[in-house]
Structures are given as structure tokens and as C-alpha cells.
mmCIF file of C-alpha atoms in Angstrom:
data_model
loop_
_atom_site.group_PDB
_atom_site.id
_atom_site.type_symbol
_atom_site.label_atom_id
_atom_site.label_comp_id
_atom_site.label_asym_id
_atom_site.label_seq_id
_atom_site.Cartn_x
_atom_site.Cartn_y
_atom_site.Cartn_z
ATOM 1 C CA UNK A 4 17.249 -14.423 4.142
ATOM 2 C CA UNK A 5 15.683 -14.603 7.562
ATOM 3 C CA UNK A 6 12.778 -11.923 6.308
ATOM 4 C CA UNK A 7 11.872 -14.090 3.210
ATOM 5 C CA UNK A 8 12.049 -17.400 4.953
ATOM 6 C CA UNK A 9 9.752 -15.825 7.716
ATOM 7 C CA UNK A 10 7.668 -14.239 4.900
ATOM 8 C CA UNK A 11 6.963 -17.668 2.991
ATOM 9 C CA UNK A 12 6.508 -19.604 6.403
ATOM 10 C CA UNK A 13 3.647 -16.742 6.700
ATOM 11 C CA UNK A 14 2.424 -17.514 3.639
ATOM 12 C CA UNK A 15 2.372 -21.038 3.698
ATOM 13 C CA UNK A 16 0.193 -20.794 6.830
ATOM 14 C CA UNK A 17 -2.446 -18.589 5.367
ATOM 15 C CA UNK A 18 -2.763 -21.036 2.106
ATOM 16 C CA UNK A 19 -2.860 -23.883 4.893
ATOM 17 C CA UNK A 20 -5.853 -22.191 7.090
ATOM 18 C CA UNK A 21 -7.452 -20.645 3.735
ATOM 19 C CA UNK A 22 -7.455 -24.497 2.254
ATOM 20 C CA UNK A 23 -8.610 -26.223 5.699
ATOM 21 C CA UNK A 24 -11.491 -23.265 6.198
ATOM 22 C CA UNK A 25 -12.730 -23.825 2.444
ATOM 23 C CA UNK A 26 -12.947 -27.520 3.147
ATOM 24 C CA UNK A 27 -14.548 -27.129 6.332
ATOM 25 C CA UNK A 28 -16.927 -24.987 4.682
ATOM 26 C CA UNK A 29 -17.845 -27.149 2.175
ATOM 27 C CA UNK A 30 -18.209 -30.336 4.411
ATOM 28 C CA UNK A 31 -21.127 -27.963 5.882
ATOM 29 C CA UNK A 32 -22.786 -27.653 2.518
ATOM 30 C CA UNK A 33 -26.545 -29.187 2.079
ATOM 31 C CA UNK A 34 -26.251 -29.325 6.503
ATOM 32 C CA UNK A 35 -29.692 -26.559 7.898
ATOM 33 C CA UNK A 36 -27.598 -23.765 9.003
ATOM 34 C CA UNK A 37 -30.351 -22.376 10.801
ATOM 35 C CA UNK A 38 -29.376 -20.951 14.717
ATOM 36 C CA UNK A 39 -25.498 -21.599 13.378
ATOM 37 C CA UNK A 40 -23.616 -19.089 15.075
ATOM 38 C CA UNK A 41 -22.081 -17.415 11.832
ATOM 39 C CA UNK A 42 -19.095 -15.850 13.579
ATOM 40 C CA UNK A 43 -17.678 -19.045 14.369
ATOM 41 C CA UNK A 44 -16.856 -19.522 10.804
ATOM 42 C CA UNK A 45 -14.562 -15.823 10.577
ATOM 43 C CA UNK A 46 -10.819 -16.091 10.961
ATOM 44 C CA UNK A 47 -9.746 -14.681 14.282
ATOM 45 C CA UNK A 48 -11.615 -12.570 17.222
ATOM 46 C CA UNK A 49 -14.478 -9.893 16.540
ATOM 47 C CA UNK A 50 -12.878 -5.771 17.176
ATOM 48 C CA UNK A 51 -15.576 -4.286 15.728
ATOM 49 C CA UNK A 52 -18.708 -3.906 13.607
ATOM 50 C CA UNK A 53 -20.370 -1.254 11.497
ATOM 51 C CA UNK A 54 -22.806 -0.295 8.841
ATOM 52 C CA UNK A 55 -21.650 1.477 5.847
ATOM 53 C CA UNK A 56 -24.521 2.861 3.468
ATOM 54 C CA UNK A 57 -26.935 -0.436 3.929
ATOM 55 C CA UNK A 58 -23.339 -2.695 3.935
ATOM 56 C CA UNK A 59 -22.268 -4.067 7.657
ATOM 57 C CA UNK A 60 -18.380 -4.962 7.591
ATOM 58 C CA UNK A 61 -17.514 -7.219 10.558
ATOM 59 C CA UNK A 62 -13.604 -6.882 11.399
ATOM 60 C CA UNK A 63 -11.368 -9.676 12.848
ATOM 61 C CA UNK A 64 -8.486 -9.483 14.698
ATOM 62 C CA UNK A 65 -5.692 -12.448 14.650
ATOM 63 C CA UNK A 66 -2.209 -12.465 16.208
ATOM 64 C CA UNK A 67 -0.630 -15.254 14.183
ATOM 65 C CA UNK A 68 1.965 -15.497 16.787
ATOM 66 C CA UNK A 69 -0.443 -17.045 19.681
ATOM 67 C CA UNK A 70 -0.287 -20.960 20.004
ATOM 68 C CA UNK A 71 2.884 -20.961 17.145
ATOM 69 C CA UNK A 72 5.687 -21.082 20.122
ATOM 70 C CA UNK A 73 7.209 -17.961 18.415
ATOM 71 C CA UNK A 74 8.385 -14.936 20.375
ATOM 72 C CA UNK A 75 6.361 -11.737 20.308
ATOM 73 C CA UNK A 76 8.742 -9.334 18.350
ATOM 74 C CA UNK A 77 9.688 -12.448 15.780
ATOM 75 C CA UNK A 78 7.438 -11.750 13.157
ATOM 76 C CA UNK A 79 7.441 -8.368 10.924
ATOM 77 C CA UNK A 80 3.417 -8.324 10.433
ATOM 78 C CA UNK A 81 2.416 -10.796 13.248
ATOM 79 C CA UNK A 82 -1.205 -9.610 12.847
ATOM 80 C CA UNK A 83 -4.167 -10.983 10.843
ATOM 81 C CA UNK A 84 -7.124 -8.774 9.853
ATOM 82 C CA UNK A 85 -10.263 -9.986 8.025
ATOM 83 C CA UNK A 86 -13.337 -7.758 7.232
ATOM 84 C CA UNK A 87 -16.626 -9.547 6.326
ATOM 85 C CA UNK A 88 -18.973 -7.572 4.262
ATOM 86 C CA UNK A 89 -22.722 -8.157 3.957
ATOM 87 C CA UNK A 90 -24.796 -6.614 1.358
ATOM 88 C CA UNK A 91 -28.028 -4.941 2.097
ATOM 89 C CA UNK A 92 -30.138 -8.313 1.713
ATOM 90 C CA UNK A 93 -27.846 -9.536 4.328
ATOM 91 C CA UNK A 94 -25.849 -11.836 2.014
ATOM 92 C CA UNK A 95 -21.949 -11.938 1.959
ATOM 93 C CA UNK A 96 -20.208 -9.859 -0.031
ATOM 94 C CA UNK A 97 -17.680 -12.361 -2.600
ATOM 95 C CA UNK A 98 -16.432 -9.829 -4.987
ATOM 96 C CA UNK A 99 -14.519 -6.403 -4.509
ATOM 97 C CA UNK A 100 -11.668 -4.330 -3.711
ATOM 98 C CA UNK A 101 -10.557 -3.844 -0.481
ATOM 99 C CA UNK A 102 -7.724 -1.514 1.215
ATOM 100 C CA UNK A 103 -6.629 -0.515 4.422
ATOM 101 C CA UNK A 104 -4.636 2.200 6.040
ATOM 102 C CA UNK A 105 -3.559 1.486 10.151
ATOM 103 C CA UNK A 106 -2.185 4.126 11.662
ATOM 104 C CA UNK A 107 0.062 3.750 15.431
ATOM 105 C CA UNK A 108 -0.497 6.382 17.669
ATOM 106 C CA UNK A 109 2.486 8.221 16.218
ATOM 107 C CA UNK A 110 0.614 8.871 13.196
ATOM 108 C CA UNK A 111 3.264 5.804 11.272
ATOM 109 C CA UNK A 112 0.567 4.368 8.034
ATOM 110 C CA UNK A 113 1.048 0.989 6.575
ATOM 111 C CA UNK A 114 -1.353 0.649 3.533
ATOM 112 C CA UNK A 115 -2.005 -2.938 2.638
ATOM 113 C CA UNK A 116 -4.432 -4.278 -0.528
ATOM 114 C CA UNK A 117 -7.041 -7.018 1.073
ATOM 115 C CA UNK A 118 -6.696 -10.743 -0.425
ATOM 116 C CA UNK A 119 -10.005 -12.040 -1.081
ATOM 117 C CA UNK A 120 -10.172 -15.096 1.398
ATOM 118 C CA UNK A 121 -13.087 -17.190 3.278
ATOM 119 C CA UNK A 122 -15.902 -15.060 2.644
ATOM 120 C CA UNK A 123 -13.700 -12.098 3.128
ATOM 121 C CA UNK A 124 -11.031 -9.802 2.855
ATOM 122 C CA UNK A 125 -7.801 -10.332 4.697
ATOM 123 C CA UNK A 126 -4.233 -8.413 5.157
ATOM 124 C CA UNK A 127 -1.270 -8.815 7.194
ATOM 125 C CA UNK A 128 -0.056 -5.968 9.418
ATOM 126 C CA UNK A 129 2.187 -4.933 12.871
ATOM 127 C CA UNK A 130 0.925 -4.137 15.624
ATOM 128 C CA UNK A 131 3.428 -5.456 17.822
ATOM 129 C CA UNK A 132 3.709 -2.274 19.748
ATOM 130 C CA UNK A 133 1.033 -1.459 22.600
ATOM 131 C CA UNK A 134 -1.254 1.175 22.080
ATOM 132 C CA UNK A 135 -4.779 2.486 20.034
ATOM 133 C CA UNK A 136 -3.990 1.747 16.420
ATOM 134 C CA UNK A 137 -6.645 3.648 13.975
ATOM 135 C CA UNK A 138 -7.817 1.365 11.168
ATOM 136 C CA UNK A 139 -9.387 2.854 7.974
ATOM 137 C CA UNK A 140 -11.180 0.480 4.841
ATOM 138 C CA UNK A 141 -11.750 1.268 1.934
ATOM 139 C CA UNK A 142 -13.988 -1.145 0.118
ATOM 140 C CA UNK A 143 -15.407 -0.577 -3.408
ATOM 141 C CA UNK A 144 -18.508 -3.378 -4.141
ATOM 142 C CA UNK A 145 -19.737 -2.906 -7.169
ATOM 143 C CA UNK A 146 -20.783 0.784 -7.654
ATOM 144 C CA UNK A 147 -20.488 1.517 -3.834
ATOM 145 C CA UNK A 148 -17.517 3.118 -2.237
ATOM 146 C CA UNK A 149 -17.544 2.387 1.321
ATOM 147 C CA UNK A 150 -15.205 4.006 3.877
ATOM 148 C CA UNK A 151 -15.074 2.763 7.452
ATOM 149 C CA UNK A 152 -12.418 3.773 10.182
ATOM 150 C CA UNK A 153 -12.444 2.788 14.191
ATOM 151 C CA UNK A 154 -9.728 2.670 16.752
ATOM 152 C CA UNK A 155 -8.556 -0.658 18.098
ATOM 153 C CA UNK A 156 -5.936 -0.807 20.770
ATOM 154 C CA UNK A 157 -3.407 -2.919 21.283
ATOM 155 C CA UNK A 158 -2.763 -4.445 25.031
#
């Protein structure tokens, strides 16, 4: 009981901060968005950037349990990861399929299906424990299959 409750609370917050970004978003529309610092409109803290075949996927990191008052270990996936994907004419990516694989140091996957969200892709996951996780994508835009794995770790 504890799980689901904890699971819909999760939930509940994502729909919340998915519905305030959107509106934020489109209070911006019509405004000159030229020298806007684009990154201040991703969910969570940059970990990492790369180009895939002409695509650049920006990843963000968020622990959902900062500022909440919750204790570290109370959450089962207290993490938040978006990846942004431009195309090659440098516009955002909207459409697609999106997976990723994390992998502890022990080797332990968790495979999560993105959820198309504020101009990207997001997933839960844990990485509660300390250490260099290694994070794999998988996106497929259009005809493209792009694969993209770094380390990130965990302090």
C-alpha cells in the first residue's frame, strides 16, 4: 500500500510540473526568444551532451527528493531523467521512441520506456546508491536509430 501510494504521489507530481512547464511555455509564446538561455526551460540539471548521427541529445538529471522534505532512501525511483533531442536543423525533436538501460556499477539494469514530456523524453529511475551509473538510450526518430551511452556518477 505504501509502494502505490508513493507511486501515485510520484505521479501526481510529474502531471503537476508537466502541466505548470506547458503553461509556462505557452505564456512565452509570440515573446523574441532570441539570447534566451534554452536550458533554463529543461527539467532538472545538465549530465551530459552528445551528437548522435547529426542528432544532439541533451540529458538531465533530477533527484525528486531535493526540496520535498523526504528522506533519501524513501522513494523507490527518486531520480528524474529527461533527454532533449534536436534534429539536424537544430529544431526539437517532438515525436519518437525512446528507451533506456542504467546500469550500477554491479552490472544491476533497469530498462525503462521514455514518456514523451516538455520537449522531451523523461523516465523515472534509482540511483540512490553512490557510485558511476552507465546510462544507455535508445531513441528511434523517424527512420534513425540512435544509440547513446555515458557514465554519470552518483555522489
Amino acid at each position: 500500500m505504501k509502494k502505490l501510494f508513493k507511486s501515485i504521489v510520484t505521479f501526481i507530481l510529474f502531471s503537476l510540473l508537466s502541466a505548470s512547464l506547458a503553461f509556462a511555455g505557452s505564456e512565452m509564446a509570440g515573446h523574441d526568444m532570441s539570447g534566451h538561455d534554452m536550458s533554463k526551460d529543461k527539467i532538472g540539471d545538465l549530465i551530459h551532451e552528445s551528437m548522435v548521427d547529426g542528432y544532439m541529445l541533451s540529458y538531465y538529471l533530477m533527484d525528486l527528493r531535493d526540496g520535498q522534505g523526504n528522506e533519501k532512501k524513501e522513494m523507490d525511483k527518486p531520480h528524474h531523467i529527461m533527454v532533449y533531442i534536436m534534429d539536424k536543423e537544430h529544431k526539437p525533436v517532438l515525436k519518437g521512441t525512446v528507451g533506456f538501460m542504467i546500469k550500477d556499477e554491479k552490472g544491476t539494469p533497469q530498462k525503462s520506456m521514455a514518456m514523451y514530456m516538455s520537449k522531451g523524453f523523461g523516465i523515472t529511475a534509482d540511483m540512490k546508491d553512490k557510485g558511476v551509473y552507465t546510462i544507455t538510450a535508445k531513441a528511434l526518430v523517424g527512420d534513425s536509430k540512435l544509440m547513446d551511452s555515458f557514465t554519470h556518477e552518483i555522489k
